[in-house]
Amino acid sequence: MDISSKPRQVHPPLIDIRDRGGPAQPMLRVRKLFKHFDLKKSFIESLAGGGQVVRAVDGVDFDVFKGETLGVVGESGCGKSTTARLLMHLIEPSGGEIIFDGETVGTPGLSLREYRRQVQLVFQDSYSSLNPRLTIEDSVAFGPQVHGVSRREAIGRARDLLARVGLEPRRFAERYPHELSGGQRQRVNIARALALEPRLVILDEAVSALDKSVEAQVLNLLMDLKDAFGLTYIFISHDLHVVRYISDRVMVMYLGKVAETGPAEDLFERPLHPYTGALLSSMPSMDPDQRTQEAPLTGDPPNPINPPSGCRFHTRCPMAEPVCAEQTPTLASVRGQRKVACLIHEIGSGHSQADAAIYAA
Amino acid sequence: MTDAHTPAAPKCPPSPAAAEAAGPSASAVGSATSTATTPVTEPAAGFATAATKVSDAHSPALASEPPIVSVRDLTVTFNPGKRPIKAVNGVDLVVRRGESIALIGESGSGKSVTLRSLLRLHSERRTVIGGQIDIAGHAVLSLSNRALADYRGRVASMIFQEPLLALDPVYTVGAQIIESIRRHEKISVADARKRALELFERVRIPSPERRLDAYPHEMSGGMRQRAMIALALACRPQVLLADEPTTALDATVQIQILLLLRELQRELGLAIIFVTHDMGAAVEVAERFAVMYAGRIVEEGPTREVMHNPRHPYTLALMQSRAHGAMAKGARLASIAGSPPDLAALPPGCAFAGRCVFAEPRCHEIQPDAVQLSELHRARCIRTDATAAGMPRIEPATV
Ligand SMILES: Nc1ncnc2c1ncn2[C@@H]1O[C@H](COP(=O)(O)OP(=O)(O)O)[C@@H](O)[C@H]1O
Ligand code: SF4
Ligand code: SF4
Ligand SMILES: [Mg+2]
């Protein structure tokens, strides 16, 4: 078992002819991104003019820098996967902007087709994302052929990639998905995502269904590929240990909004948002002599159909005060690269701890 | 309401039919006075756990009580005939009253199959079960169908990862609990409802009165999990079998359920067998760990000892492959090369040999016996002397 070997390069030297704005320009800028799903209205509701709306993503702002891994954490229903699908343009946003390397997606500068080639998604479910009737070699070669690469070249590329993700082509190329283990199928999915030579890869719970020892293999692979191909990752997961381990920066979401962002180590060492603090202390302890004595939060995350007023976390927040039910906090810089949306960190917000916290920061 | 449960659990009046069906020993087991005469044989001393170490909530007198769960040389084979799948290959397990043990391992290691055997949930036609299972005086593998129906839920009951497996979507949760109580006891609907309400309070469901009348789909994930636990406890079982009950939950909800299980164990004196692939969850709940690989328990011992001093190469590797907070960023994670053996074609020797960095030629030939490492700690490996120093540093191969 190896724990000793080479440290990972965080920013590989990028020389990519597709690069436009240079290393300082974010790979992705997301501004005021919204996605509301209308639920079916009942007859009475439609008479009254209003149906129910799921506010899955509700005004989200963030950047992803070139060559970094941005980790995204939060509980089910917080909007992680909807954000991923919006970034892939698999669903239409209800509002907002996605800017890829300086160009707005869907304009003459960057067609949707060209964007889709540069951004790829790997899902959790390795069964349903592979066509059961294609050999894995054909699955990996499929995308490039759609984008005009000849079959011969696409197959050649697929074999190279299979070798690259640790599936020896002579043994595996002709197999079908059901003949592989979960870890092996996830390697195929990664190879398939890389076949289009993307610059940004979105990994949505991509290792969550794997056993720990296999998860470790796939995480090692992801880090190697990132170095080798100069990739940028958005790594979505509910597993805080894994996110901390793999991410350069982390974004914490709660009920469709960003609660907090910042460099991974700093954020995990000193959470600013009470929700981040609660998430961290909800992690099982791993130390039999220091088992958790009290659950940091009670109840389940509320439903995004009728999210609480003001700060969405106020119904569960241990620091909540009456003002939190009325005033919506804005995501703002606190210090360094840290941003947080909480009235405790807003000057003059009316929260009794506001000024003390700002002094301390 | 706890008084309805704590000391009463074993005294809970079984229906006459139940007492009859379960045989003469059933009523005796569990009541403290009968320990000397209860005919449950003590298995290998190495498996015995001193109850005083188990939980401060217990009187030392329990240490001399026979174990409530005693499994000996359990084997489970599916599809006997063409291509038999040997899912469990000689599991020995002892759990005392009020004790909680975690069965830990990766998918396919046989944790769930072992657990389901304790309730005899496997299809009788497609499964061959060998060995012995004694739970609170019931020889589970030889119970008649009628005795089995009474045993399930009243002596041992089970909770799952997916509550909808246990809860019927077309009845309210309250109705299901009431029905379950009345199946085992002669008791009026009103009294059963009262007990259902107490159970809802016990598992901390807010507005319990109103929630009894809710359908499973009307509840949130964490609430459904609590309702399923309430249903499992309806007939005051002494043993709770938990199959990954928190795996699908969000972090902030998972910890609430783990703490609830711990509290129930302590306050009701429940024995809990907690199946999980998550060491962290296991640490929160269990005093003892049993690590499974290819249908065998390969290492077993007090949680503290196994966590701090793992001695089976598989346990060592499992611990190191975790991306834990303490892990240096940027360092590569240790991983276990290869994949678990095909249960339809198990190798003659140690099942881990093909992936083990400590393996020697003889590992491929002999089936390692359990080596006693301390009073309560044992591992099935012929090289436990070498593993004491931890993992050697070798570049791991890929899948
Ligand atoms: N009803 C069944 N028929 C055939 N094989 C089964 C059946 N149930 C489980 N198995 C097999 O038994 C092995 C152990 O499974 P299981 O106990 O579910 O593992 P775990 O709970 O440790 O993940 C697996 O290979 C599984 O596929
Ligand atoms: S704004 Fe108020 S409720 Fe929201 S996180 Fe801050 S203290 Fe808690
Ligand atoms: S018996 Fe041999 S192969 Fe099996 S775990 Fe021990 S050292 Fe490894
Ligand atoms: Mg299982």
CSV table of C-alpha atoms in Angstrom, one decimal, chain B:
chain,number,residue,atom,x,y,z
B,1,MET,CA,-43.3,5.4,29.1
B,2,THR,CA,-39.9,3.8,29.2
B,3,ASP,CA,-41.0,1.7,32.1
B,4,ALA,CA,-43.2,-0.1,29.7
B,5,HIS,CA,-40.0,-1.2,28.0
B,6,THR,CA,-36.9,-1.4,30.1
B,7,PRO,CA,-37.3,-4.0,32.7
B,8,ALA,CA,-40.4,-5.3,31.2
B,9,ALA,CA,-39.0,-6.4,27.8
B,10,PRO,CA,-38.5,-10.1,28.7
B,11,LYS,CA,-41.6,-10.1,30.8
B,12,CYS,CA,-43.8,-8.9,28.1
B,13,PRO,CA,-46.6,-11.4,28.3
B,14,PRO,CA,-46.4,-13.5,25.2
B,15,SER,CA,-49.7,-14.7,23.7
B,16,PRO,CA,-50.5,-18.3,24.9
B,17,ALA,CA,-49.9,-19.5,21.4
B,18,ALA,CA,-46.5,-18.0,21.3
B,19,ALA,CA,-45.4,-19.5,24.5
B,20,GLU,CA,-46.5,-22.9,23.4
B,21,ALA,CA,-44.9,-22.7,20.0
B,22,ALA,CA,-41.6,-21.4,21.2
B,23,GLY,CA,-41.1,-24.3,23.5
B,24,PRO,CA,-40.4,-24.5,27.2
B,25,SER,CA,-37.1,-22.7,27.2
B,26,ALA,CA,-38.5,-19.5,25.7
B,27,SER,CA,-40.2,-18.1,28.7
B,28,ALA,CA,-37.2,-18.7,30.9
B,29,VAL,CA,-34.6,-17.0,28.8
B,30,GLY,CA,-34.0,-13.4,29.5
B,31,SER,CA,-35.4,-13.4,33.0
B,32,ALA,CA,-32.4,-12.9,35.2
B,33,THR,CA,-33.3,-15.7,37.6
B,34,SER,CA,-33.1,-18.5,35.1
B,35,THR,CA,-29.6,-18.0,33.9
B,36,ALA,CA,-28.2,-21.0,35.6
B,37,THR,CA,-30.6,-23.4,34.0
B,38,THR,CA,-30.9,-22.0,30.6
B,39,PRO,CA,-29.6,-24.7,28.2
B,40,VAL,CA,-27.5,-22.5,25.9
B,41,THR,CA,-24.0,-23.8,25.6
B,42,GLU,CA,-21.1,-21.3,25.8
B,43,PRO,CA,-19.1,-21.3,22.7
B,44,ALA,CA,-15.3,-20.7,22.5
B,45,ALA,CA,-14.2,-18.6,25.3
B,46,GLY,CA,-12.5,-16.1,23.0
B,47,PHE,CA,-15.8,-14.9,21.8
B,48,ALA,CA,-17.2,-14.1,25.2
B,49,THR,CA,-17.3,-10.4,26.1
B,50,ALA,CA,-17.4,-9.1,29.6
B,51,ALA,CA,-20.6,-7.2,29.9
B,52,THR,CA,-19.0,-4.7,32.3
B,53,LYS,CA,-16.8,-3.6,29.4
B,54,VAL,CA,-19.7,-3.4,27.1
B,55,SER,CA,-21.7,-0.6,28.5
B,56,ASP,CA,-21.7,1.2,31.8
B,57,ALA,CA,-25.4,0.9,31.9
B,58,HIS,CA,-25.3,-2.8,32.7
B,59,SER,CA,-25.0,-4.6,35.9
B,60,PRO,CA,-21.9,-6.8,36.2
B,61,ALA,CA,-24.2,-9.7,36.9
B,62,LEU,CA,-25.0,-9.8,33.2
B,63,ALA,CA,-21.5,-11.0,32.5
B,64,SER,CA,-22.4,-14.5,33.6
B,65,GLU,CA,-25.6,-14.5,31.6
B,66,PRO,CA,-25.6,-16.6,28.5
B,67,PRO,CA,-25.4,-14.6,25.3
B,68,ILE,CA,-28.6,-13.6,23.7
B,69,VAL,CA,-27.4,-14.3,20.2
B,70,SER,CA,-25.1,-17.3,19.5
B,71,VAL,CA,-24.3,-18.2,16.0
B,72,ARG,CA,-22.0,-21.2,15.3
B,73,ASP,CA,-20.4,-22.2,12.1
B,74,LEU,CA,-23.1,-20.6,10.0
B,75,THR,CA,-23.0,-21.4,6.3
B,76,VAL,CA,-25.3,-20.1,3.6
B,77,THR,CA,-25.3,-21.3,0.1
B,78,PHE,CA,-27.5,-20.0,-2.7
B,79,ASN,CA,-28.5,-22.0,-5.8
B,80,PRO,CA,-27.5,-25.3,-4.5
B,81,GLY,CA,-27.0,-27.5,-7.6
B,82,LYS,CA,-25.5,-26.0,-10.7
B,83,ARG,CA,-23.3,-23.1,-9.6
B,84,PRO,CA,-23.6,-22.8,-5.8
B,85,ILE,CA,-22.8,-19.3,-4.4
B,86,LYS,CA,-21.2,-19.7,-1.0
B,87,ALA,CA,-22.2,-16.4,0.5
B,88,VAL,CA,-21.5,-17.3,4.2
B,89,ASN,CA,-18.7,-19.7,5.0
B,90,GLY,CA,-18.5,-20.4,8.7
B,91,VAL,CA,-19.6,-17.4,10.8
B,92,ASP,CA,-19.4,-17.6,14.6
B,93,LEU,CA,-20.9,-14.7,16.4
B,94,VAL,CA,-21.9,-14.1,20.0
B,95,VAL,CA,-23.8,-11.1,21.3
B,96,ARG,CA,-24.8,-10.4,24.8
B,97,ARG,CA,-27.9,-8.7,26.1
B,98,GLY,CA,-27.6,-4.9,25.7
B,99,GLU,CA,-24.5,-5.2,23.6
B,100,SER,CA,-24.1,-3.8,20.1
B,101,ILE,CA,-21.8,-5.2,17.5
B,102,ALA,CA,-21.0,-4.0,14.0
B,103,LEU,CA,-20.6,-6.3,11.0
B,104,ILE,CA,-18.4,-4.4,8.7
B,105,GLY,CA,-17.3,-5.1,5.2
B,106,GLU,CA,-17.6,-4.2,1.6
B,107,SER,CA,-20.5,-5.1,-0.6
B,108,GLY,CA,-20.9,-8.8,-1.2
B,109,SER,CA,-19.0,-9.8,1.9
B,110,GLY,CA,-22.0,-11.5,3.3
B,111,LYS,CA,-23.1,-9.1,6.0
B,112,SER,CA,-26.7,-8.9,4.9
B,113,VAL,CA,-27.0,-12.6,4.2
B,114,THR,CA,-25.8,-13.3,7.7
B,115,LEU,CA,-28.2,-10.9,9.2
B,116,ARG,CA,-31.2,-12.2,7.2
B,117,SER,CA,-30.3,-15.7,8.3
B,118,LEU,CA,-31.0,-14.7,11.9
B,119,LEU,CA,-34.6,-14.1,10.9
B,120,ARG,CA,-34.7,-16.9,8.4
B,121,LEU,CA,-35.6,-14.6,5.6
B,122,HIS,CA,-34.0,-16.5,2.8
B,123,SER,CA,-36.1,-18.5,0.4
B,124,GLU,CA,-36.1,-22.1,1.8
B,125,ARG,CA,-36.1,-23.6,-1.7
B,126,ARG,CA,-33.1,-21.8,-3.1
B,127,THR,CA,-30.9,-21.7,0.0
B,128,VAL,CA,-29.0,-24.2,2.1
B,129,ILE,CA,-28.2,-23.0,5.6
B,130,GLY,CA,-25.9,-24.9,7.9
B,131,GLY,CA,-24.7,-24.4,11.4
B,132,GLN,CA,-26.6,-23.2,14.5
B,133,ILE,CA,-28.4,-20.1,15.4
B,134,ASP,CA,-29.7,-19.6,19.0
B,135,ILE,CA,-31.4,-16.4,19.9
B,136,ALA,CA,-32.9,-15.9,23.3
B,137,GLY,CA,-33.3,-19.7,23.6
B,138,HIS,CA,-34.8,-20.2,20.2
B,139,ALA,CA,-33.1,-22.6,17.9
B,140,VAL,CA,-33.9,-20.4,14.9
B,141,LEU,CA,-33.0,-22.9,12.2
B,142,SER,CA,-35.4,-25.5,13.5
B,143,LEU,CA,-38.4,-23.4,14.4
B,144,SER,CA,-41.8,-24.4,13.0
B,145,ASN,CA,-43.3,-21.9,10.6
B,146,ARG,CA,-45.8,-20.9,13.3
B,147,ALA,CA,-43.1,-20.5,15.9
B,148,LEU,CA,-41.0,-18.5,13.4
B,149,ALA,CA,-43.8,-16.1,12.8
B,150,ASP,CA,-44.1,-15.5,16.5
B,151,TYR,CA,-40.3,-15.2,16.9
B,152,ARG,CA,-40.0,-12.6,14.2
B,153,GLY,CA,-40.7,-9.2,15.6
B,154,ARG,CA,-41.1,-10.4,19.2
B,155,VAL,CA,-37.7,-11.8,19.9
B,156,ALA,CA,-35.7,-10.3,17.0
B,157,SER,CA,-36.7,-7.7,14.5
B,158,MET,CA,-35.0,-5.9,11.6
B,159,ILE,CA,-34.6,-2.4,10.2
B,160,PHE,CA,-33.4,-1.7,6.7
B,161,GLN,CA,-31.6,1.0,4.6
B,162,GLU,CA,-34.9,1.5,2.8
B,163,PRO,CA,-37.8,2.0,5.2
B,164,LEU,CA,-40.3,1.4,2.4
B,165,LEU,CA,-39.2,-2.3,2.5
B,166,ALA,CA,-40.6,-2.5,6.0
B,167,LEU,CA,-43.5,-0.1,5.8
B,168,ASP,CA,-46.6,-0.8,3.7
B,169,PRO,CA,-47.5,2.2,1.5
B,170,VAL,CA,-51.2,1.7,1.7
B,171,TYR,CA,-51.7,1.8,5.5
B,172,THR,CA,-50.9,4.6,7.9
B,173,VAL,CA,-47.9,4.0,10.0
B,174,GLY,CA,-49.9,3.9,13.2
B,175,ALA,CA,-52.2,1.2,11.8
B,176,GLN,CA,-49.2,-1.0,10.9
B,177,ILE,CA,-47.8,-0.7,14.4
B,178,ILE,CA,-51.1,-1.5,16.0
B,179,GLU,CA,-51.6,-4.5,13.7
B,180,SER,CA,-48.1,-5.8,14.5
B,181,ILE,CA,-48.7,-5.5,18.3
B,182,ARG,CA,-52.1,-7.3,18.0
B,183,ARG,CA,-50.7,-10.0,15.9
B,184,HIS,CA,-48.5,-11.0,18.9
B,185,GLU,CA,-50.6,-10.0,21.9
B,186,LYS,CA,-54.2,-10.1,23.0
B,187,ILE,CA,-54.7,-6.4,23.5
B,188,SER,CA,-57.4,-3.9,22.6
B,189,VAL,CA,-57.0,-1.5,19.6
B,190,ALA,CA,-57.1,1.4,22.0
B,191,ASP,CA,-54.3,0.0,24.2
B,192,ALA,CA,-52.2,-0.9,21.1
B,193,ARG,CA,-52.6,2.6,19.8
B,194,LYS,CA,-51.5,3.9,23.2
B,195,ARG,CA,-48.4,1.8,22.9
B,196,ALA,CA,-47.8,3.0,19.3
B,197,LEU,CA,-48.0,6.6,20.5
B,198,GLU,CA,-45.4,5.8,23.3
B,199,LEU,CA,-43.2,4.3,20.6
B,200,PHE,CA,-43.4,7.4,18.5
B,201,GLU,CA,-42.4,9.5,21.5
B,202,ARG,CA,-39.6,7.0,22.2
B,203,VAL,CA,-38.1,7.4,18.8
B,204,ARG,CA,-38.6,11.2,19.0
B,205,ILE,CA,-41.1,11.8,16.3
B,206,PRO,CA,-42.5,15.3,16.7
B,207,SER,CA,-46.3,15.7,16.9
B,208,PRO,CA,-46.5,11.9,17.4
B,209,GLU,CA,-50.3,11.8,17.7
B,210,ARG,CA,-50.8,13.4,14.3
B,211,ARG,CA,-48.0,11.4,12.7
B,212,LEU,CA,-49.5,8.1,13.7
B,213,ASP,CA,-52.2,8.8,11.1
B,214,ALA,CA,-49.7,9.6,8.3
B,215,TYR,CA,-48.9,7.4,5.4
B,216,PRO,CA,-45.2,6.5,4.8
B,217,HIS,CA,-44.9,8.7,1.7
B,218,GLU,CA,-46.1,11.7,3.7
B,219,MET,CA,-43.0,11.5,5.9
B,220,SER,CA,-39.5,12.9,5.3
B,221,GLY,CA,-36.6,10.4,5.0
B,222,GLY,CA,-35.4,10.7,8.6
B,223,MET,CA,-39.0,10.5,10.0
B,224,ARG,CA,-39.7,7.4,8.0
B,225,GLN,CA,-36.5,5.8,9.4
B,226,ARG,CA,-37.8,6.6,12.9
B,227,ALA,CA,-41.2,5.2,12.1
B,228,MET,CA,-39.6,2.0,10.9
B,229,ILE,CA,-37.6,1.7,14.1
B,230,ALA,CA,-40.8,2.2,16.1
B,231,LEU,CA,-42.5,-0.6,14.1
B,232,ALA,CA,-39.5,-2.8,14.7
B,233,LEU,CA,-39.7,-2.2,18.4
B,234,ALA,CA,-43.5,-2.6,18.6
B,235,CYS,CA,-43.4,-6.1,20.1
B,236,ARG,CA,-40.5,-5.3,22.4
B,237,PRO,CA,-37.8,-7.5,20.8
B,238,GLN,CA,-34.6,-8.1,22.6
B,239,VAL,CA,-32.5,-8.1,19.5
B,240,LEU,CA,-32.5,-5.5,16.8
B,241,LEU,CA,-31.0,-6.3,13.4
B,242,ALA,CA,-30.0,-3.2,11.5
B,243,ASP,CA,-29.0,-3.5,7.9
B,244,GLU,CA,-27.3,-0.2,6.8
B,245,PRO,CA,-30.1,1.8,8.4
B,246,THR,CA,-28.4,5.2,8.0
B,247,THR,CA,-26.6,4.7,4.7
B,248,ALA,CA,-29.1,6.6,2.5
B,249,LEU,CA,-29.5,9.4,5.0
B,250,ASP,CA,-28.0,12.9,4.9
B,251,ALA,CA,-25.1,13.5,7.3
B,252,THR,CA,-27.1,15.7,9.7
B,253,VAL,CA,-29.9,13.1,9.8
B,254,GLN,CA,-27.6,10.1,9.9
B,255,ILE,CA,-26.0,11.2,13.2
B,256,GLN,CA,-29.4,11.7,14.8
B,257,ILE,CA,-30.4,8.1,13.9
B,258,LEU,CA,-27.1,6.7,15.1
B,259,LEU,CA,-27.5,8.4,18.4
B,260,LEU,CA,-31.1,7.2,18.7
B,261,LEU,CA,-30.0,3.6,18.2
B,262,ARG,CA,-27.4,4.0,20.9
B,263,GLU,CA,-30.0,5.4,23.2
B,264,LEU,CA,-32.4,2.6,22.5
B,265,GLN,CA,-29.7,0.1,23.1
B,266,ARG,CA,-28.9,1.6,26.5
B,267,GLU,CA,-32.4,2.3,27.7
B,268,LEU,CA,-34.2,-0.8,26.5
B,269,GLY,CA,-31.2,-3.1,27.0
B,270,LEU,CA,-31.4,-4.1,23.3
B,271,ALA,CA,-28.8,-6.2,21.6
B,272,ILE,CA,-28.0,-4.6,18.3
B,273,ILE,CA,-26.3,-6.2,15.3
B,274,PHE,CA,-25.5,-3.2,13.0
B,275,VAL,CA,-24.5,-4.0,9.5
B,276,THR,CA,-22.5,-1.3,7.7
B,277,HIS,CA,-19.7,-0.6,5.3
B,278,ASP,CA,-19.1,2.7,7.1
B,279,MET,CA,-16.5,2.5,9.9
B,280,GLY,CA,-17.5,5.9,11.2
B,281,ALA,CA,-21.1,4.9,11.6
B,282,ALA,CA,-20.0,1.7,13.3
B,283,VAL,CA,-17.8,3.5,15.8
B,284,GLU,CA,-20.7,5.7,16.8
B,285,VAL,CA,-23.0,2.7,17.5
B,286,ALA,CA,-20.9,-0.5,18.3
B,287,GLU,CA,-18.8,-1.6,21.2
B,288,ARG,CA,-17.5,-4.5,19.1
B,289,PHE,CA,-16.4,-4.8,15.5
B,290,ALA,CA,-16.6,-7.9,13.3
B,291,VAL,CA,-15.0,-7.4,9.9
B,292,MET,CA,-16.3,-9.7,7.1
B,293,TYR,CA,-14.6,-10.8,3.9
B,294,ALA,CA,-15.9,-13.4,1.5
B,295,GLY,CA,-18.5,-14.7,3.9
B,296,ARG,CA,-16.2,-15.0,7.0
B,297,ILE,CA,-15.5,-12.9,10.0
B,298,VAL,CA,-11.8,-12.2,9.5
B,299,GLU,CA,-11.2,-10.0,12.5
B,300,GLU,CA,-13.2,-9.4,15.6
B,301,GLY,CA,-12.6,-7.4,18.7
B,302,PRO,CA,-13.5,-4.4,20.8
B,303,THR,CA,-14.0,-1.3,18.6
B,304,ARG,CA,-11.1,0.5,20.2
B,305,GLU,CA,-8.7,-2.3,19.7
B,306,VAL,CA,-9.7,-3.0,16.1
B,307,MET,CA,-9.5,0.7,15.2
B,308,HIS,CA,-6.2,1.4,16.9
B,309,ASN,CA,-4.6,-1.9,16.3
B,310,PRO,CA,-6.1,-3.7,13.2
B,311,ARG,CA,-4.3,-7.0,12.7
B,312,HIS,CA,-5.9,-8.6,9.7
B,313,PRO,CA,-4.3,-7.4,6.4
B,314,TYR,CA,-7.8,-6.7,5.0
B,315,THR,CA,-8.8,-4.5,8.0
B,316,LEU,CA,-5.5,-2.7,7.7
B,317,ALA,CA,-6.0,-2.0,4.1
B,318,LEU,CA,-9.6,-1.0,4.6
B,319,MET,CA,-8.6,1.6,7.2
B,320,GLN,CA,-5.9,3.0,5.0
B,321,SER,CA,-8.0,3.4,1.9
B,322,ARG,CA,-10.2,5.9,3.5
B,323,ALA,CA,-9.9,9.6,2.5
B,324,HIS,CA,-10.1,10.6,6.1
B,325,GLY,CA,-9.6,14.1,7.4
B,326,ALA,CA,-6.1,13.2,8.7
B,327,MET,CA,-5.0,12.1,5.3
B,328,ALA,CA,-2.4,14.3,3.8
B,329,LYS,CA,-3.8,16.2,0.9
B,330,GLY,CA,-2.2,15.3,-2.4
B,331,ALA,CA,-0.8,12.0,-1.1
B,332,ARG,CA,-2.1,9.0,-2.9
B,333,LEU,CA,-4.7,6.9,-1.2
B,334,ALA,CA,-3.8,3.4,-0.4
B,335,SER,CA,-6.1,1.0,-2.3
B,336,ILE,CA,-6.6,-2.7,-2.4
B,337,ALA,CA,-5.6,-4.2,-5.7
B,338,GLY,CA,-8.0,-6.5,-7.4
B,339,SER,CA,-11.5,-7.4,-6.4
B,340,PRO,CA,-13.1,-9.9,-4.0
B,341,PRO,CA,-13.2,-13.6,-5.0
B,342,ASP,CA,-16.0,-15.1,-6.9
B,343,LEU,CA,-18.2,-16.7,-4.2
B,344,ALA,CA,-19.1,-19.5,-6.7
B,345,ALA,CA,-15.4,-20.4,-7.0
B,346,LEU,CA,-13.7,-19.7,-3.7
B,347,PRO,CA,-10.0,-20.4,-3.5
B,348,PRO,CA,-8.9,-23.3,-1.3
B,349,GLY,CA,-6.7,-21.1,0.9
B,350,CYS,CA,-7.2,-17.7,2.5
B,351,ALA,CA,-9.9,-15.8,0.4
B,352,PHE,CA,-7.9,-12.6,0.7
B,353,ALA,CA,-4.6,-14.1,-0.6
B,354,GLY,CA,-4.9,-12.8,-4.1
B,355,ARG,CA,-5.0,-9.2,-2.9
B,356,CYS,CA,-2.9,-9.4,0.2
B,357,VAL,CA,0.4,-7.7,0.5
B,358,PHE,CA,1.5,-10.1,3.3
B,359,ALA,CA,0.6,-13.2,1.4
B,360,GLU,CA,3.0,-16.2,1.4
B,361,PRO,CA,2.8,-19.3,-0.7
B,362,ARG,CA,1.1,-21.3,2.1
B,363,CYS,CA,-1.7,-18.7,2.3
B,364,HIS,CA,-3.0,-20.1,-1.0
B,365,GLU,CA,-3.2,-23.6,0.5
B,366,ILE,CA,-4.6,-23.5,4.0
B,367,GLN,CA,-7.7,-21.9,5.5
B,368,PRO,CA,-6.3,-19.7,8.3
B,369,ASP,CA,-7.7,-20.3,11.8
B,370,ALA,CA,-8.5,-17.5,14.1
B,371,VAL,CA,-5.6,-16.3,16.1
B,372,GLN,CA,-6.3,-15.0,19.6
B,373,LEU,CA,-4.5,-11.6,19.8
B,374,SER,CA,-5.8,-10.5,23.2
B,375,GLU,CA,-8.6,-11.6,25.5
B,376,LEU,CA,-11.3,-10.3,23.1
B,377,HIS,CA,-9.4,-9.7,19.8
B,378,ARG,CA,-8.9,-12.3,17.1
B,379,ALA,CA,-8.0,-12.4,13.4
B,380,ARG,CA,-8.0,-15.2,10.8
B,381,CYS,CA,-4.6,-14.8,9.3
B,382,ILE,CA,-1.4,-16.8,9.6
B,383,ARG,CA,0.8,-13.7,9.6
B,384,THR,CA,-0.6,-11.7,12.5
B,385,ASP,CA,2.9,-11.4,13.8
B,386,ALA,CA,3.9,-9.4,10.7
B,387,THR,CA,0.8,-7.2,10.6
B,388,ALA,CA,1.5,-5.8,14.1
B,389,ALA,CA,3.9,-3.4,12.5
B,390,GLY,CA,1.2,-2.1,10.1
B,391,MET,CA,1.2,-1.9,6.4
B,392,PRO,CA,4.3,-2.2,4.3
B,393,ARG,CA,4.7,0.6,1.8
B,394,ILE,CA,4.3,-0.9,-1.6
B,395,GLU,CA,2.9,0.8,-4.8
B,396,PRO,CA,-0.6,-0.5,-5.2
B,397,ALA,CA,-1.6,-2.1,-8.4
B,398,THR,CA,-4.8,-1.0,-10.1
B,399,VAL,CA,-8.0,-3.0,-10.7
